[in-house]
Short mmCIF file of N, CA and C in Angstrom, two decimals:
data_model
loop_
_atom_site.label_atom_id
_atom_site.label_comp_id
_atom_site.label_asym_id
_atom_site.label_seq_id
_atom_site.Cartn_x
_atom_site.Cartn_y
_atom_site.Cartn_z
N UNK Q 409 -7.16 -247.61 -219.62
CA UNK Q 409 -6.51 -246.92 -220.49
C UNK Q 409 -6.21 -245.28 -220.20
N UNK Q 410 -7.27 -245.00 -219.66
CA UNK Q 410 -7.46 -243.60 -219.33
C UNK Q 410 -6.70 -243.23 -218.21
N UNK Q 411 -6.50 -244.12 -217.29
CA UNK Q 411 -5.74 -243.94 -215.90
C UNK Q 411 -4.31 -244.02 -216.17
N UNK Q 412 -3.64 -244.85 -217.13
CA UNK Q 412 -2.39 -245.25 -217.80
C UNK Q 412 -2.13 -243.73 -218.34
N UNK Q 413 -2.85 -243.36 -219.33
CA UNK Q 413 -2.38 -242.01 -219.89
C UNK Q 413 -2.36 -240.92 -218.97
N UNK Q 414 -3.34 -240.90 -218.08
CA UNK Q 414 -3.30 -239.67 -217.06
C UNK Q 414 -1.95 -239.69 -216.15
N UNK Q 415 -1.51 -241.02 -215.64
CA UNK Q 415 -0.31 -241.22 -214.81
C UNK Q 415 0.80 -240.93 -215.72
N UNK Q 416 0.73 -241.18 -217.02
CA UNK Q 416 1.96 -240.81 -217.94
C UNK Q 416 2.22 -239.26 -217.74
N UNK Q 417 0.94 -238.55 -218.49
CA UNK Q 417 1.06 -237.25 -218.48
C UNK Q 417 1.14 -236.40 -217.05
N UNK Q 418 0.72 -236.93 -216.08
CA UNK Q 418 1.10 -236.14 -214.93
C UNK Q 418 2.59 -236.47 -214.44
N UNK Q 419 3.15 -237.61 -214.79
CA UNK Q 419 4.59 -237.94 -214.45
C UNK Q 419 5.40 -236.90 -215.29
N UNK Q 420 5.08 -236.78 -216.59
CA UNK Q 420 5.86 -235.87 -217.27
C UNK Q 420 5.81 -234.31 -217.03
N UNK Q 421 4.45 -233.76 -216.65
CA UNK Q 421 4.38 -232.64 -215.93
C UNK Q 421 5.24 -232.22 -214.64
N UNK Q 422 5.17 -233.42 -213.95
CA UNK Q 422 5.99 -233.22 -212.68
C UNK Q 422 7.29 -233.15 -212.99
N UNK Q 423 7.89 -233.82 -213.78
CA UNK Q 423 9.29 -233.73 -214.32
C UNK Q 423 9.68 -232.59 -214.78
N UNK Q 424 8.79 -231.94 -215.65
CA UNK Q 424 9.07 -230.61 -216.19
C UNK Q 424 8.94 -229.53 -215.40
N UNK Q 425 7.85 -229.39 -214.36
CA UNK Q 425 7.60 -228.42 -213.69
C UNK Q 425 8.51 -228.21 -212.27
N UNK Q 426 8.71 -229.51 -211.89
CA UNK Q 426 9.23 -229.36 -210.39
C UNK Q 426 10.70 -228.68 -210.31
N UNK Q 427 10.61 -228.12 -209.22
CA UNK Q 427 11.73 -227.35 -208.90
C UNK Q 427 13.12 -228.21 -208.88
N UNK Q 428 14.21 -227.41 -208.96
CA UNK Q 428 15.65 -228.14 -208.64
C UNK Q 428 15.62 -228.79 -207.36
N UNK Q 429 16.44 -229.58 -207.12
CA UNK Q 429 16.70 -230.38 -205.96
C UNK Q 429 17.05 -229.68 -204.85
N UNK Q 430 17.84 -228.69 -205.19
CA UNK Q 430 18.58 -227.70 -203.93
C UNK Q 430 17.84 -226.60 -203.76
N UNK Q 431 16.44 -226.48 -204.12
CA UNK Q 431 15.68 -225.22 -203.77
C UNK Q 431 14.75 -225.57 -202.59
N UNK Q 432 14.79 -224.66 -201.69
CA UNK Q 432 14.14 -224.72 -200.50
C UNK Q 432 12.95 -223.64 -200.55
N UNK Q 433 12.01 -224.11 -200.77
CA UNK Q 433 10.84 -223.09 -201.11
C UNK Q 433 10.38 -222.24 -199.81
N UNK Q 434 10.58 -222.83 -198.76
CA UNK Q 434 10.03 -222.33 -197.50
C UNK Q 434 10.86 -221.33 -197.07
N UNK Q 435 12.34 -221.55 -197.25
CA UNK Q 435 13.27 -220.27 -196.98
C UNK Q 435 13.39 -219.45 -197.68
N UNK Q 436 13.13 -219.43 -199.03
CA UNK Q 436 12.91 -218.52 -199.86
C UNK Q 436 11.75 -217.72 -199.83
N UNK Q 437 10.57 -218.39 -199.49
CA UNK Q 437 9.30 -217.47 -199.18
C UNK Q 437 9.71 -216.63 -198.14
N UNK Q 438 10.24 -217.24 -197.10
CA UNK Q 438 10.47 -216.50 -195.81
C UNK Q 438 11.29 -215.36 -195.87
N UNK Q 439 12.30 -215.40 -196.74
CA UNK Q 439 13.39 -214.38 -197.11
C UNK Q 439 12.73 -213.19 -197.86
N UNK Q 440 11.88 -213.66 -198.81
CA UNK Q 440 11.20 -212.85 -199.38
C UNK Q 440 10.17 -211.86 -198.69
N UNK Q 441 9.39 -212.61 -197.99
CA UNK Q 441 8.46 -212.07 -197.10
C UNK Q 441 9.26 -211.03 -196.03
N UNK Q 442 10.21 -211.38 -195.29
CA UNK Q 442 11.15 -210.38 -194.58
C UNK Q 442 11.44 -209.27 -195.40
N UNK Q 443 12.05 -209.41 -196.59
CA UNK Q 443 12.61 -208.24 -197.43
C UNK Q 443 11.39 -207.33 -197.77
N UNK Q 444 10.24 -207.84 -198.07
CA UNK Q 444 9.00 -207.04 -198.39
C UNK Q 444 8.57 -206.24 -197.22
N UNK Q 445 8.52 -206.94 -195.82
CA UNK Q 445 7.86 -206.22 -194.83
C UNK Q 445 9.12 -205.15 -194.30
N UNK Q 446 10.31 -205.31 -194.60
CA UNK Q 446 11.46 -204.34 -194.39
C UNK Q 446 11.08 -203.25 -195.15
N UNK Q 447 11.24 -203.50 -196.40
CA UNK Q 447 10.92 -202.36 -197.35
C UNK Q 447 9.64 -201.58 -197.26
N UNK Q 448 8.56 -202.21 -196.93
CA UNK Q 448 7.38 -201.55 -196.53
C UNK Q 448 7.35 -200.58 -195.31
N UNK Q 449 8.11 -201.23 -194.27
CA UNK Q 449 8.40 -200.35 -193.12
C UNK Q 449 9.10 -199.22 -193.47
N UNK Q 450 10.27 -199.35 -193.95
CA UNK Q 450 11.01 -198.26 -194.36
C UNK Q 450 10.09 -197.23 -195.35
N UNK Q 451 9.54 -197.60 -196.27
CA UNK Q 451 8.50 -196.55 -196.95
C UNK Q 451 7.58 -195.90 -196.10
N UNK Q 452 7.12 -196.59 -195.17
CA UNK Q 452 6.11 -195.98 -194.23
C UNK Q 452 6.54 -194.88 -193.15
N UNK Q 453 7.94 -195.46 -192.79
CA UNK Q 453 8.58 -194.53 -191.88
C UNK Q 453 9.13 -193.18 -192.62
N UNK Q 454 9.39 -193.39 -193.86
CA UNK Q 454 9.78 -192.01 -194.85
C UNK Q 454 8.61 -191.17 -194.90
N UNK Q 455 7.46 -191.83 -195.09
CA UNK Q 455 6.36 -191.05 -195.26
C UNK Q 455 5.69 -190.33 -194.00
N UNK Q 456 6.01 -190.94 -192.85
CA UNK Q 456 5.70 -190.46 -191.61
C UNK Q 456 6.64 -189.34 -191.03
N UNK Q 457 8.01 -189.53 -191.47
CA UNK Q 457 8.98 -188.34 -191.15
C UNK Q 457 8.68 -187.14 -192.20
N UNK Q 458 7.92 -187.23 -193.37
CA UNK Q 458 7.60 -186.39 -194.14
C UNK Q 458 6.62 -185.45 -193.70
N UNK Q 459 5.80 -185.76 -192.74
CA UNK Q 459 4.80 -184.86 -192.26
C UNK Q 459 5.27 -183.76 -191.47
N UNK Q 460 4.83 -182.67 -191.77
CA UNK Q 460 5.24 -181.66 -191.08
C UNK Q 460 4.42 -181.21 -189.76
N UNK Q 461 4.82 -181.20 -188.54
CA UNK Q 461 3.94 -181.10 -187.37
C UNK Q 461 4.22 -179.71 -186.69
N UNK Q 462 2.99 -179.15 -186.21
CA UNK Q 462 3.00 -177.81 -185.60
C UNK Q 462 2.42 -177.77 -184.46
N UNK Q 463 1.76 -178.87 -183.81
CA UNK Q 463 1.43 -178.87 -182.56
C UNK Q 463 2.02 -180.31 -181.67
N UNK Q 464 1.79 -180.39 -180.39
CA UNK Q 464 2.21 -181.66 -179.61
C UNK Q 464 1.49 -182.74 -179.98
N UNK Q 465 0.24 -182.85 -180.46
CA UNK Q 465 -0.62 -184.00 -180.52
C UNK Q 465 0.30 -184.61 -181.91
N UNK Q 466 0.34 -183.79 -182.98
CA UNK Q 466 1.01 -184.50 -184.21
C UNK Q 466 2.43 -184.99 -183.95
N UNK Q 467 3.21 -184.49 -183.02
CA UNK Q 467 4.68 -184.94 -182.75
C UNK Q 467 4.56 -186.12 -181.89
N UNK Q 468 3.48 -186.28 -181.08
CA UNK Q 468 3.46 -187.32 -180.16
C UNK Q 468 2.86 -188.54 -181.20
N UNK Q 469 1.84 -188.39 -182.12
CA UNK Q 469 1.54 -189.23 -182.88
C UNK Q 469 2.54 -189.95 -183.98
N UNK Q 470 3.52 -188.88 -184.48
CA UNK Q 470 4.52 -189.35 -185.00
C UNK Q 470 5.44 -190.40 -184.38
N UNK Q 471 5.92 -190.05 -183.12
CA UNK Q 471 6.83 -190.64 -182.27
C UNK Q 471 6.21 -192.01 -182.01
N UNK Q 472 4.85 -192.26 -181.74
CA UNK Q 472 4.12 -193.27 -181.51
C UNK Q 472 4.26 -194.43 -182.77
N UNK Q 473 3.80 -193.66 -183.79
CA UNK Q 473 4.07 -194.63 -185.03
C UNK Q 473 5.38 -195.20 -185.37
N UNK Q 474 6.39 -194.27 -185.20
CA UNK Q 474 7.75 -194.70 -185.30
C UNK Q 474 8.16 -195.63 -184.45
N UNK Q 475 7.71 -195.76 -183.23
CA UNK Q 475 8.19 -196.82 -182.34
C UNK Q 475 7.41 -198.08 -182.54
N UNK Q 476 6.01 -198.04 -183.09
CA UNK Q 476 5.49 -199.23 -183.58
C UNK Q 476 6.08 -199.79 -184.59
N UNK Q 477 6.70 -199.00 -185.51
CA UNK Q 477 7.34 -199.56 -186.62
C UNK Q 477 8.56 -200.27 -186.25
N UNK Q 478 9.27 -199.87 -185.45
CA UNK Q 478 10.45 -200.52 -185.00
C UNK Q 478 10.25 -201.75 -184.18
N UNK Q 479 9.11 -202.06 -183.52
CA UNK Q 479 8.87 -203.39 -182.75
C UNK Q 479 8.86 -204.23 -184.01
N UNK Q 480 9.21 -205.40 -183.71
CA UNK Q 480 9.30 -206.61 -184.69
C UNK Q 480 8.20 -207.50 -184.26
N UNK Q 481 7.09 -207.48 -184.91
CA UNK Q 481 5.74 -208.11 -184.65
C UNK Q 481 6.08 -209.72 -185.14
N UNK Q 482 6.93 -209.69 -186.04
CA UNK Q 482 7.10 -211.20 -186.54
C UNK Q 482 7.85 -212.05 -185.92
N UNK Q 483 8.66 -211.40 -184.88
CA UNK Q 483 9.61 -212.24 -183.97
C UNK Q 483 9.02 -213.15 -183.08
N UNK Q 484 7.58 -212.66 -182.52
CA UNK Q 484 7.09 -213.49 -181.60
C UNK Q 484 6.32 -214.82 -182.60
N UNK Q 485 6.23 -215.80 -181.66
CA UNK Q 485 5.44 -216.96 -182.20
C UNK Q 485 4.36 -216.93 -182.55
N UNK Q 486 3.92 -216.93 -183.79
CA UNK Q 486 2.37 -216.73 -184.13
C UNK Q 486 1.52 -217.76 -183.74
N UNK Q 487 0.17 -217.16 -183.44
CA UNK Q 487 -0.77 -217.92 -182.72
C UNK Q 487 -1.01 -219.34 -183.34
N UNK Q 488 -0.95 -219.48 -184.42
CA UNK Q 488 -1.36 -220.94 -185.00
C UNK Q 488 -0.29 -221.88 -184.79
N UNK Q 489 0.80 -221.47 -184.45
CA UNK Q 489 1.97 -222.41 -184.15
C UNK Q 489 1.78 -222.78 -182.68
N UNK Q 490 1.45 -221.93 -181.78
CA UNK Q 490 1.43 -222.18 -180.39
C UNK Q 490 -0.28 -222.34 -179.86
N UNK Q 491 -0.52 -223.52 -180.60
CA UNK Q 491 -1.93 -223.84 -179.97
C UNK Q 491 -1.96 -224.46 -178.51
N UNK Q 492 -3.11 -224.27 -178.08
CA UNK Q 492 -3.19 -224.73 -176.61
C UNK Q 492 -3.40 -226.09 -176.59
N UNK Q 493 -2.42 -226.64 -175.38
CA UNK Q 493 -2.52 -228.26 -175.39
C UNK Q 493 -4.10 -228.60 -174.85
N UNK Q 494 -4.30 -229.85 -175.26
CA UNK Q 494 -5.71 -230.29 -175.12
C UNK Q 494 -5.54 -231.17 -174.00
N UNK Q 495 -6.23 -231.30 -173.05
CA UNK Q 495 -6.24 -232.20 -171.81
C UNK Q 495 -7.05 -233.30 -172.30
N UNK Q 496 -7.95 -233.36 -173.33
CA UNK Q 496 -8.32 -234.60 -173.63
C UNK Q 496 -7.49 -235.26 -175.05
N UNK Q 497 -7.37 -236.77 -174.65
CA UNK Q 497 -6.62 -237.43 -175.66
C UNK Q 497 -7.28 -237.82 -176.88
N UNK Q 498 -6.73 -237.47 -178.06
CA UNK Q 498 -7.53 -237.55 -179.24
C UNK Q 498 -7.08 -238.96 -179.94
N UNK Q 499 -7.77 -239.78 -180.42
CA UNK Q 499 -9.18 -240.10 -180.20
C UNK Q 499 -9.27 -240.49 -178.96
N UNK Q 500 -10.59 -240.19 -178.51
CA UNK Q 500 -10.98 -240.57 -176.97
C UNK Q 500 -10.97 -242.03 -176.94
N UNK Q 501 -10.63 -242.84 -175.60
CA UNK Q 501 -10.67 -244.38 -175.52
C UNK Q 501 -12.08 -244.62 -175.41
N UNK Q 502 -12.41 -245.97 -175.75
CA UNK Q 502 -13.70 -246.51 -175.67
C UNK Q 502 -14.02 -246.46 -174.19
N UNK Q 503 -15.29 -246.22 -173.98
CA UNK Q 503 -15.58 -246.56 -172.45
C UNK Q 503 -15.60 -248.26 -172.17
N UNK Q 504 -15.42 -248.54 -170.97
CA UNK Q 504 -15.18 -249.80 -170.73
C UNK Q 504 -16.59 -250.87 -170.84
N UNK Q 505 -17.71 -250.01 -170.88
CA UNK Q 505 -18.98 -250.84 -170.88
C UNK Q 505 -19.41 -251.20 -172.29
N UNK Q 506 -18.42 -250.65 -173.44
CA UNK Q 506 -18.67 -251.11 -174.83
C UNK Q 506 -17.97 -252.26 -175.01
N UNK Q 507 -16.99 -252.76 -174.29
CA UNK Q 507 -16.55 -254.10 -174.52
C UNK Q 507 -15.32 -253.92 -175.17
#
């Protein structure tokens, strides 16, 4: 009886909480992340430009920071997606001596 009640309430909760059929959570999360990164980069660039420099070292540091902000680090394939190819087949085959 407990399992039947649990299944019933879990089904009801799923029907109430589930997103609509036309919602793509992955795409919306990616768009939100890209928007947040763009706004953060813009804010940092504004703060860097607000610094008043009076020597060559400070001007060079500002130039390097601005150049680093303009490179898109997210365009490269992340490390966890480009895993190294393993030369060992998984699962390993059984040795011939085991029958």
